[in-house]
XYZ file of C-alpha atoms in Angstrom:
622
model
C 38.961 -15.352 -27.181
C 35.543 -16.829 -27.970
C 33.647 -15.911 -31.115
C 29.924 -15.436 -30.444
C 27.147 -13.135 -31.522
C 26.420 -10.196 -29.252
C 23.188 -11.815 -28.095
C 24.909 -15.124 -27.392
C 27.623 -13.335 -25.435
C 25.047 -11.453 -23.382
C 23.069 -14.570 -22.458
C 26.253 -16.449 -21.545
C 27.471 -13.483 -19.473
C 24.159 -13.179 -17.621
C 24.168 -16.860 -16.697
C 27.415 -16.351 -14.739
C 26.513 -13.384 -12.539
C 25.807 -13.824 -8.816
C 24.970 -11.762 -5.762
C 26.061 -12.387 -2.188
C 24.845 -10.990 1.112
C 25.412 -12.408 4.601
C 27.011 -15.490 3.075
C 23.990 -16.217 0.874
C 24.892 -16.516 -2.787
C 22.196 -16.249 -5.447
C 22.146 -16.199 -9.197
C 21.609 -12.561 -10.218
C 19.625 -13.241 -13.420
C 17.507 -16.290 -12.694
C 15.637 -16.532 -16.024
C 14.491 -14.548 -19.047
C 10.937 -13.727 -20.052
C 10.307 -13.123 -23.706
C 7.863 -12.404 -26.500
C 9.547 -12.605 -29.894
C 9.180 -10.536 -33.006
C 11.475 -8.828 -35.454
C 14.120 -7.147 -33.377
C 14.854 -10.041 -31.014
C 13.786 -13.345 -32.568
C 17.016 -13.909 -34.503
C 19.246 -12.378 -31.827
C 18.252 -12.931 -28.204
C 15.750 -15.596 -29.230
C 18.390 -17.667 -30.983
C 20.813 -17.109 -28.086
C 18.300 -18.349 -25.519
C 17.849 -21.471 -27.638
C 21.633 -21.854 -27.969
C 22.127 -21.597 -24.194
C 18.874 -23.160 -23.025
C 20.714 -25.204 -20.405
C 22.233 -22.058 -18.886
C 19.328 -19.598 -19.044
C 15.745 -20.705 -18.286
C 13.070 -19.116 -20.470
C 9.458 -18.157 -19.665
C 6.956 -17.318 -22.398
C 4.796 -14.286 -21.691
C 1.644 -12.948 -23.328
C 2.022 -9.232 -22.652
C 5.265 -7.299 -22.320
C 4.096 -5.202 -19.375
C 2.939 -8.352 -17.604
C 6.333 -9.990 -18.101
C 7.944 -7.098 -16.227
C 5.375 -7.448 -13.440
C 6.190 -11.151 -13.145
C 9.904 -10.367 -12.976
C 9.287 -7.692 -10.344
C 7.246 -10.102 -8.230
C 10.092 -12.588 -8.469
C 12.675 -9.978 -7.432
C 10.675 -8.793 -4.431
C 10.093 -12.338 -3.207
C 13.823 -13.027 -3.680
C 14.790 -10.138 -1.438
C 16.283 -8.286 -4.435
C 19.181 -10.772 -4.482
C 17.912 -12.379 -7.671
C 16.177 -10.819 -10.671
C 14.893 -11.750 -14.107
C 15.364 -10.358 -17.601
C 12.672 -9.428 -20.131
C 13.250 -9.383 -23.893
C 10.948 -7.862 -26.500
C 10.822 -6.949 -30.167
C 11.101 -3.354 -31.343
C 8.116 -1.023 -31.563
C 5.051 -1.761 -29.409
C 6.823 -4.672 -27.744
C 9.416 -2.246 -26.428
C 7.056 0.587 -25.463
C 4.847 -1.872 -23.585
C 7.723 -2.144 -21.097
C 7.423 1.434 -19.880
C 4.719 0.916 -17.241
C 6.460 -2.109 -15.778
C 9.784 -0.274 -15.768
C 8.269 2.657 -13.885
C 6.778 0.282 -11.329
C 10.125 -1.463 -10.801
C 12.097 1.752 -10.425
C 9.595 3.443 -8.096
C 9.586 0.363 -5.855
C 13.404 -0.055 -5.993
C 13.097 -3.575 -7.420
C 15.601 -4.921 -9.973
C 14.602 -6.041 -13.468
C 16.726 -6.230 -16.621
C 14.997 -5.034 -19.803
C 16.351 -6.119 -23.193
C 14.192 -4.459 -25.854
C 15.056 -4.878 -29.493
C 15.978 -1.705 -31.333
C 16.176 -0.501 -34.931
C 19.254 -1.207 -37.072
C 22.469 0.449 -35.925
C 23.855 0.238 -39.487
C 20.635 1.586 -41.068
C 20.619 -0.553 -44.213
C 16.991 0.448 -44.712
C 15.537 3.518 -43.118
C 12.870 3.480 -41.803
C 12.218 -0.149 -40.944
C 8.935 -1.620 -39.747
C 7.767 -0.028 -36.464
C 10.544 2.583 -36.473
C 9.813 6.031 -35.078
C 11.226 8.743 -37.358
C 12.375 11.913 -35.603
C 13.353 14.558 -38.180
C 15.701 16.441 -35.842
C 17.501 13.416 -34.286
C 18.520 10.335 -36.213
C 19.659 8.422 -33.116
C 16.281 8.449 -31.310
C 14.088 5.358 -31.113
C 10.986 4.477 -29.127
C 13.280 2.866 -26.562
C 14.211 6.349 -25.406
C 10.841 6.298 -23.624
C 12.533 3.990 -21.158
C 15.228 6.476 -20.145
C 13.287 8.371 -17.436
C 11.948 5.160 -15.865
C 15.270 3.284 -15.856
C 18.011 3.486 -13.242
C 20.504 2.700 -16.002
C 20.060 2.912 -19.775
C 22.394 2.156 -22.654
C 22.028 1.421 -26.366
C 24.533 -1.151 -27.598
C 25.473 0.079 -31.073
C 28.667 -2.024 -31.349
C 29.343 -5.524 -29.989
C 32.352 -4.418 -27.932
C 30.235 -1.732 -26.234
C 28.370 -4.538 -24.473
C 31.310 -5.218 -22.154
C 31.233 -1.976 -20.112
C 27.446 -1.687 -20.438
C 26.776 -5.201 -19.134
C 29.064 -4.668 -16.160
C 27.405 -1.335 -15.356
C 23.978 -2.969 -15.618
C 24.910 -5.674 -13.109
C 26.335 -3.078 -10.711
C 23.045 -1.160 -10.694
C 20.872 -4.269 -10.384
C 22.827 -5.351 -7.291
C 23.006 -1.887 -5.708
C 20.622 -1.597 -2.716
C 20.213 2.158 -3.275
C 20.185 2.562 -7.057
C 18.424 -0.620 -8.147
C 15.331 -0.602 -10.332
C 14.726 -1.108 -14.040
C 17.908 -1.447 -16.076
C 17.591 -1.165 -19.861
C 20.018 -2.363 -22.502
C 18.520 -1.460 -25.879
C 19.781 -3.911 -28.488
C 19.723 -3.000 -32.209
C 18.693 -6.112 -34.063
C 21.681 -6.187 -36.392
C 24.135 -5.820 -33.502
C 22.440 -8.719 -31.669
C 23.264 -11.041 -34.566
C 26.785 -9.702 -35.243
C 29.715 -11.928 -34.235
C 32.693 -10.688 -32.203
C 35.786 -12.189 -30.576
C 35.040 -11.861 -26.859
C 37.737 -11.970 -24.171
C 37.254 -15.111 -22.127
C 37.407 -13.121 -18.890
C 34.068 -11.557 -19.826
C 32.448 -14.920 -19.103
C 34.117 -15.552 -15.740
C 31.792 -15.972 -12.794
C 31.323 -12.683 -10.964
C 29.890 -12.149 -7.500
C 28.352 -8.757 -6.764
C 28.385 -8.024 -3.044
C 25.188 -6.419 -1.730
C 26.391 -3.878 0.804
C 25.194 -3.304 4.374
C 26.645 0.134 5.159
C 26.866 1.010 8.861
C 25.752 4.388 10.241
C 28.147 7.263 10.787
C 29.067 7.367 14.516
C 28.074 11.036 14.868
C 24.692 10.453 13.223
C 24.160 7.399 15.430
C 24.905 9.392 18.596
C 22.396 12.062 17.549
C 19.814 9.387 16.812
C 20.267 7.758 20.222
C 19.895 11.117 21.977
C 16.747 11.880 19.987
C 15.098 8.583 20.946
C 16.105 8.858 24.598
C 14.645 12.367 24.762
C 11.282 11.425 23.232
C 8.189 10.777 25.360
C 5.887 9.650 22.541
C 8.094 8.036 19.865
C 6.582 6.142 16.927
C 8.506 3.996 14.455
C 7.261 3.856 10.855
C 8.464 0.722 9.071
C 8.740 1.033 5.285
C 9.665 -1.302 2.472
C 13.362 -0.892 3.261
C 12.875 -3.143 6.290
C 11.897 -6.006 3.992
C 14.530 -5.213 1.361
C 17.226 -5.394 4.049
C 15.729 -8.497 5.695
C 15.703 -6.416 8.872
C 12.511 -7.882 10.346
C 14.283 -9.687 13.187
C 16.350 -6.591 14.004
C 13.131 -4.560 14.136
C 11.558 -7.113 16.472
C 14.572 -6.912 18.773
C 14.331 -3.104 18.754
C 10.620 -3.209 19.605
C 11.117 -5.864 22.299
C 13.907 -3.855 23.903
C 12.300 -0.417 23.805
C 8.529 -0.951 23.753
C 8.262 1.723 21.040
C 5.156 1.198 18.872
C 5.668 0.227 15.233
C 3.345 1.336 12.432
C 3.854 0.261 8.837
C 3.475 1.657 5.363
C 1.942 -0.451 2.598
C 5.425 -1.622 1.595
C 6.460 -2.205 5.206
C 3.431 -4.128 6.458
C 4.477 -7.455 7.931
C 7.749 -6.057 9.262
C 6.321 -7.184 12.591
C 3.721 -9.921 12.925
C 0.265 -8.486 13.511
C 0.123 -10.016 17.000
C 3.426 -8.561 18.208
C 2.645 -6.284 21.182
C 4.301 -3.264 19.516
C 2.619 -3.622 16.125
C -0.099 -0.966 15.729
C -0.901 -1.635 12.056
C -0.882 0.437 8.918
C -0.310 4.178 8.968
C -1.660 7.006 6.830
C -4.744 7.372 4.665
C -5.331 3.609 4.598
C -4.016 3.023 8.106
C -5.560 2.057 11.431
C -7.060 4.419 13.962
C -4.466 3.205 16.464
C -1.435 4.094 14.357
C -2.849 7.378 13.123
C -3.772 8.650 16.593
C -0.235 7.887 17.734
C 1.099 9.755 14.700
C -0.966 12.839 15.528
C 0.567 13.103 19.001
C 4.070 11.727 18.386
C 7.011 13.905 19.367
C 9.502 11.741 17.423
C 8.805 9.745 14.265
C 11.482 7.153 13.479
C 11.195 6.339 9.785
C 12.967 3.131 8.795
C 13.231 2.461 5.071
C 10.297 4.679 4.092
C 9.944 7.268 1.324
C 7.173 9.169 3.172
C 4.682 9.122 0.309
C 1.471 11.117 0.558
C -0.513 8.061 1.619
C 1.850 7.610 4.570
C 1.813 11.260 5.654
C -1.867 11.844 4.810
C -0.658 14.452 2.338
C 1.315 16.247 5.029
C -1.551 16.453 7.557
C -0.990 13.413 9.773
C 1.920 14.239 12.052
C 0.153 17.021 13.881
C 2.281 17.791 16.917
C 3.950 21.170 16.531
C 7.108 19.879 18.209
C 7.388 16.598 16.282
C 10.834 15.674 14.996
C 11.805 13.041 12.444
C 14.669 10.554 12.565
C 15.144 8.755 9.260
C 17.116 5.514 9.021
C 17.510 4.855 5.307
C 20.175 3.413 3.056
C 19.472 6.237 0.586
C 20.687 9.652 1.699
C 17.989 11.191 -0.498
C 15.240 9.624 1.621
C 16.990 10.046 4.965
C 16.773 13.844 4.705
C 13.016 13.980 4.054
C 10.631 15.699 6.480
C 13.620 17.844 7.583
C 14.642 14.868 9.680
C 17.821 13.790 11.403
C 19.516 11.510 8.870
C 20.829 8.086 9.805
C 22.195 6.811 6.516
C 22.694 3.063 6.799
C 21.369 -0.347 5.890
C 18.134 -0.906 7.806
C 19.260 -4.057 9.584
C 22.692 -2.729 10.508
C 21.253 0.618 11.586
C 18.557 -0.961 13.760
C 21.055 -3.261 15.417
C 23.358 -0.365 16.306
C 20.468 1.856 17.388
C 19.163 -0.899 19.679
C 22.610 -1.330 21.196
C 22.902 2.417 21.786
C 19.528 2.465 23.542
C 20.341 -0.351 25.942
C 18.229 0.033 29.077
C 15.871 2.609 27.526
C 12.152 1.867 27.330
C 9.034 3.784 26.439
C 7.008 5.061 29.392
C 4.619 2.394 30.771
C 1.593 4.700 30.446
C 2.363 5.179 26.740
C 2.683 1.424 26.193
C -0.620 0.830 27.973
C -2.293 3.519 25.851
C -1.409 2.019 22.489
C -1.954 -1.549 23.729
C -5.530 -0.721 24.709
C -6.122 1.135 21.427
C -4.787 -1.814 19.444
C -7.146 -4.187 21.266
C -10.112 -1.958 20.425
C -9.087 -1.866 16.766
C -8.896 -5.661 16.585
C -12.520 -5.812 17.769
C -13.398 -3.636 14.751
C -11.464 -5.995 12.471
C -13.355 -8.985 13.861
C -16.644 -7.207 13.222
C -15.668 -6.494 9.602
C -14.589 -10.097 9.000
C -17.629 -11.799 10.547
C -20.272 -13.144 8.136
C -23.114 -15.662 8.266
C -22.594 -18.789 6.188
C -25.763 -18.180 4.167
C -24.964 -14.574 3.297
C -25.079 -13.789 -0.435
C -22.954 -10.964 -1.830
C -20.563 -10.531 1.111
C -18.638 -7.336 1.622
C -15.036 -7.192 0.528
C -13.769 -7.374 4.145
C -15.937 -10.442 4.713
C -14.176 -12.107 1.777
C -10.861 -11.206 3.411
C -12.177 -12.615 6.677
C -12.886 -15.971 5.048
C -9.349 -16.012 3.680
C -7.947 -14.925 7.052
C -9.484 -18.025 8.655
C -7.697 -20.273 6.160
C -4.171 -19.026 5.633
C -1.021 -19.792 7.595
C 2.319 -18.022 7.629
C 3.196 -19.917 4.419
C 0.616 -18.072 2.305
C 1.482 -14.976 0.255
C -1.134 -12.349 -0.711
C -0.630 -10.076 -3.721
C -2.554 -6.923 -4.545
C -1.880 -3.532 -6.082
C -4.865 -1.370 -6.918
C -8.507 -0.572 -6.278
C -10.181 -0.576 -2.872
C -8.454 -3.780 -1.761
C -5.159 -2.083 -0.747
C -7.025 0.121 1.703
C -8.974 -2.755 3.243
C -5.866 -4.936 3.408
C -3.695 -2.235 4.980
C -6.296 -1.591 7.683
C -7.502 -5.118 8.299
C -5.125 -7.853 7.175
C -3.267 -9.758 9.895
C 0.156 -10.403 8.422
C 1.616 -13.603 9.818
C 5.083 -13.579 8.243
C 7.592 -11.103 6.871
C 6.670 -11.835 3.235
C 2.974 -12.685 3.415
C 1.784 -9.162 2.566
C 2.749 -8.195 -0.985
C 0.886 -5.038 -1.975
C 2.488 -2.957 -4.730
C 1.532 0.581 -3.766
C 4.447 2.591 -5.052
C 2.892 2.692 -8.531
C -0.414 1.003 -7.609
C -0.639 -0.563 -11.024
C -3.880 -2.225 -12.072
C -3.150 -5.568 -13.698
C -0.046 -6.242 -11.590
C -1.476 -8.966 -9.389
C -1.795 -12.040 -11.632
C 1.591 -11.795 -13.391
C 3.293 -10.834 -10.121
C 1.774 -13.908 -8.493
C 3.424 -16.031 -11.172
C 6.788 -14.426 -10.441
C 6.341 -14.898 -6.699
C 5.361 -18.537 -7.175
C 8.523 -19.102 -9.230
C 10.577 -17.609 -6.387
C 8.696 -19.491 -3.636
C 7.749 -22.904 -5.026
C 5.418 -24.912 -2.840
C 3.899 -21.937 -1.039
C 0.266 -20.894 -1.645
C 0.283 -17.627 -3.626
C -2.949 -15.618 -3.834
C -3.655 -12.857 -6.351
C -6.526 -10.741 -5.030
C -8.196 -8.811 -7.863
C -11.320 -6.795 -8.422
C -13.157 -6.825 -11.721
C -11.453 -3.620 -12.881
C -7.889 -4.795 -12.364
C -8.727 -8.250 -13.753
C -9.871 -6.710 -17.028
C -6.576 -4.833 -17.322
C -4.383 -7.912 -17.625
C -5.749 -11.460 -17.323
C -3.570 -12.763 -20.164
C -0.826 -14.277 -18.021
C -3.309 -16.859 -16.787
C -2.330 -18.676 -19.984
C 1.317 -18.648 -18.898
C 0.385 -20.070 -15.487
C -1.594 -22.820 -17.205
C 1.199 -23.536 -19.687
C 3.856 -23.861 -16.993
C 1.618 -25.459 -14.363
C 2.141 -22.671 -11.826
C -0.548 -23.135 -9.139
C -1.435 -19.507 -8.458
C -4.746 -18.858 -6.756
C -6.813 -15.925 -8.061
C -9.587 -14.495 -5.907
C -11.769 -12.516 -8.312
C -14.193 -10.089 -6.672
C -16.960 -8.902 -8.979
C -18.657 -5.692 -7.874
C -19.531 -4.395 -11.357
C -17.412 -1.288 -11.408
C -14.340 0.638 -10.330
C -15.354 0.631 -6.670
C -12.305 2.474 -5.364
C -12.244 5.292 -7.892
C -16.023 5.427 -7.822
C -15.951 6.119 -4.107
C -13.225 8.717 -4.590
C -15.220 10.328 -7.388
C -18.244 10.613 -5.116
C -16.158 12.186 -2.349
C -14.699 14.896 -4.614
C -17.911 15.858 -6.374
C -17.506 13.636 -9.426
C -20.670 11.633 -8.620
C -19.112 8.362 -9.805
C -18.984 9.533 -13.417
C -17.349 6.981 -15.720
C -16.706 4.414 -12.990
C -19.583 1.937 -13.296
C -19.943 -1.226 -15.348
C -23.613 -0.618 -16.061
C -25.667 0.668 -18.937
C -25.287 4.478 -19.102
C -28.177 6.874 -18.623
C -28.618 10.050 -20.660
C -26.933 12.241 -18.016
C -23.752 10.148 -18.031
C -24.463 8.305 -14.785
C -24.676 4.518 -14.679
C -27.977 3.029 -13.638
C -29.885 -0.161 -14.127
C -28.577 -3.681 -14.502
C -24.893 -4.560 -14.645
C -23.390 -5.348 -18.003
C -23.810 -9.001 -19.074
C -20.129 -9.798 -18.474
C -19.066 -13.157 -17.036
C -15.478 -12.864 -15.826
C -15.530 -16.361 -14.343
C -16.244 -17.764 -17.791
C -13.416 -15.655 -19.154
C -10.941 -17.080 -16.644
C -12.142 -20.593 -17.454
C -11.705 -19.936 -21.173
C -8.042 -19.119 -20.507
C -7.523 -22.518 -18.914
C -8.104 -21.877 -15.214
C -10.143 -24.072 -12.940
C -12.893 -21.756 -11.706
C -14.872 -22.189 -8.490
C -17.966 -19.986 -8.253
C -19.009 -19.017 -4.725
C -22.527 -17.723 -4.135
C -22.716 -17.727 -0.333
C -20.084 -17.263 2.352
C -20.218 -21.011 2.991
C -19.478 -21.609 -0.698
C -16.640 -19.098 -0.470
C -14.975 -20.842 2.444
C -15.190 -24.187 0.675
C -13.875 -22.751 -2.591
C -10.924 -21.020 -0.911
C -9.966 -24.237 0.858
C -10.152 -26.184 -2.398
C -8.098 -23.586 -4.234
C -5.416 -23.628 -1.561
C -4.937 -27.366 -2.037
C -5.119 -27.285 -5.845
C -2.002 -28.222 -7.801
C -2.911 -26.055 -10.807
C -4.016 -22.458 -11.431
C -7.377 -21.941 -9.739
C -9.782 -19.008 -9.586
C -12.341 -18.376 -6.830
C -15.067 -16.092 -8.190
C -17.397 -14.251 -5.819
C -19.858 -11.457 -6.447
C -19.569 -8.882 -3.674
C -21.616 -5.841 -2.770
C -21.875 -3.538 -5.762
C -19.756 -0.457 -6.287
C -22.405 1.966 -5.044
C -22.764 0.358 -1.613
C -20.586 0.552 1.493
C -17.604 -1.818 1.403
C -17.881 -2.655 5.086
C -14.395 -1.523 6.102
C -13.885 1.338 8.582
C -13.648 4.667 6.770
C -10.336 6.379 6.119
C -8.657 7.362 9.366
C -6.652 10.150 7.738
C -7.006 12.504 4.783
C -5.626 12.251 1.246
C -5.204 15.281 -0.991
C -7.117 14.997 -4.270
C -7.819 18.570 -5.433
C -11.510 19.423 -5.885
C -12.911 21.817 -8.473
C -12.627 25.342 -7.095
C -15.689 26.496 -9.017
C -18.716 24.348 -9.898
C -22.492 24.521 -10.181
C -23.300 20.963 -9.098
C -24.053 20.832 -5.338
C -21.918 17.721 -4.829
C -18.793 19.470 -6.078
C -19.511 22.642 -4.062
C -19.877 20.625 -0.872
C -16.760 18.593 -1.655
C -14.738 21.792 -2.124
C -15.843 23.066 1.279
C -14.642 19.832 2.842
C -11.361 20.041 0.917
C -10.674 23.583 2.123
C -11.232 22.439 5.706
C -8.722 19.596 5.450
C -6.012 21.419 3.565
C -5.510 23.916 6.382
C -4.019 21.107 8.479
C -1.095 20.583 6.109
C 2.329 21.371 7.532
C 5.593 21.944 5.700
C 8.506 20.267 7.465
C 11.422 22.697 7.582
């Protein structure tokens, strides 16, 4: 038996947990992020100091941002390694909710350790305590229940033993992983207990690769062999399974075209003959035309979100069938599809073996090959810019970056108009270069996530691409990057407004209301000069080296300098303003955002007419 506080026991336990998959063993909890206050400073804080040699610590500036950093780390680590986040009670704890939702929606593991009010209630209420007259056991941490894959409140030291083991099981589970919350009352954290020594033994949690059921596999093989116009949709599950090579072998063997969701982009290199680019509302014309005429859609590791399906309007063939290879039975049954419940890599390997000798029809291969070539000409046109051009378009900024990067570089984005431009235009060169968080599409994710990715991939150039709107949400972790010398590269695009939502507002009759960073006119619109806001100066004030680019030539030079920099560096460029065309091809498929059914303003009336036209194309899959 070993006598330790509950917090000390937890930190020691976490330092001895491992995962293993395909012979690769990783530490399950790599490090702990923390901001201290009453509720964790004397418990977890003291324990992290006590076991500093066993558990690395990172100091954050915002609790939500700490979760984003941990999520970025977990994704870059292939979900084999995660990080913990500790906070005080009250606002420190509730600030975790957004990050927890993002982690759970994206199936990425993160361990949350919020402080909680006293279990013994020596004083009631305490500072920051929520009083609920009808339930004495409720605290603000209960907000984390619906966004956690596992939740427990540790009201006695000995209760930590089963809870900690359950938490590790969920974190390492390829189906159930996401945010895991252990709420820790501050008095229990500091309470001593005689712990069984076996609790601190090293444990290895095997990450499973379940194989498909033979009957389901036979049905899948027959479905593919019987299809004349099959299309594979690669989702994030391909990356989570590290199934990229298995997907390449499938595509090489069959010639079936491969489109990708936001989470699945990069599953094939952009220049692979079968890669036809992004699919859905932000996808390419090539992929979306194939989707409209496909007679079999093979979904691999995808959740079929509305952006992927164009809100149920994309897969237009009346005879189309769906075959869904997914490790989660819940997702494999979507779109009324044939389920193939299995690990993505294992399932693809067995499907490829079952299809030996089968190839797509040569005329079909020639069709999508020619379409892909035409699309790449459009990409080149979007990327091209004269050196002396001032205020380039957003795609021209991406084009300058495209000229510079290699397969080592990693790009991170999450919200605004950049995800659409990146999904359509970016040429992913490696399986992990494209890191766009589009499950929750959380503004403010990019900079802290870049820090987490850089911690998981030291030595690789990591780029956080942010617009002015998302930068203003959460620039605070720049200070953490400066403090720890993490050489993230931030590309800050200033277009003086919420360009993405402004464009959406205009398309649905909202006329851009409330989306500009300009002085407001009497009617609520935004006209005149931009606000006198200098975001480059703000980044510099937080400790970043800032390179201002006025022309495209300046931009190319600044990007090259940032890539070689050994400290956090920001490239600032003013792009076309929010009320001008971004330069990217328009959406190649619809997205359902309901429009006012009754209105007097002509813009809204016209938008409703357009909405009614599109919505008739929606199909329920039964």
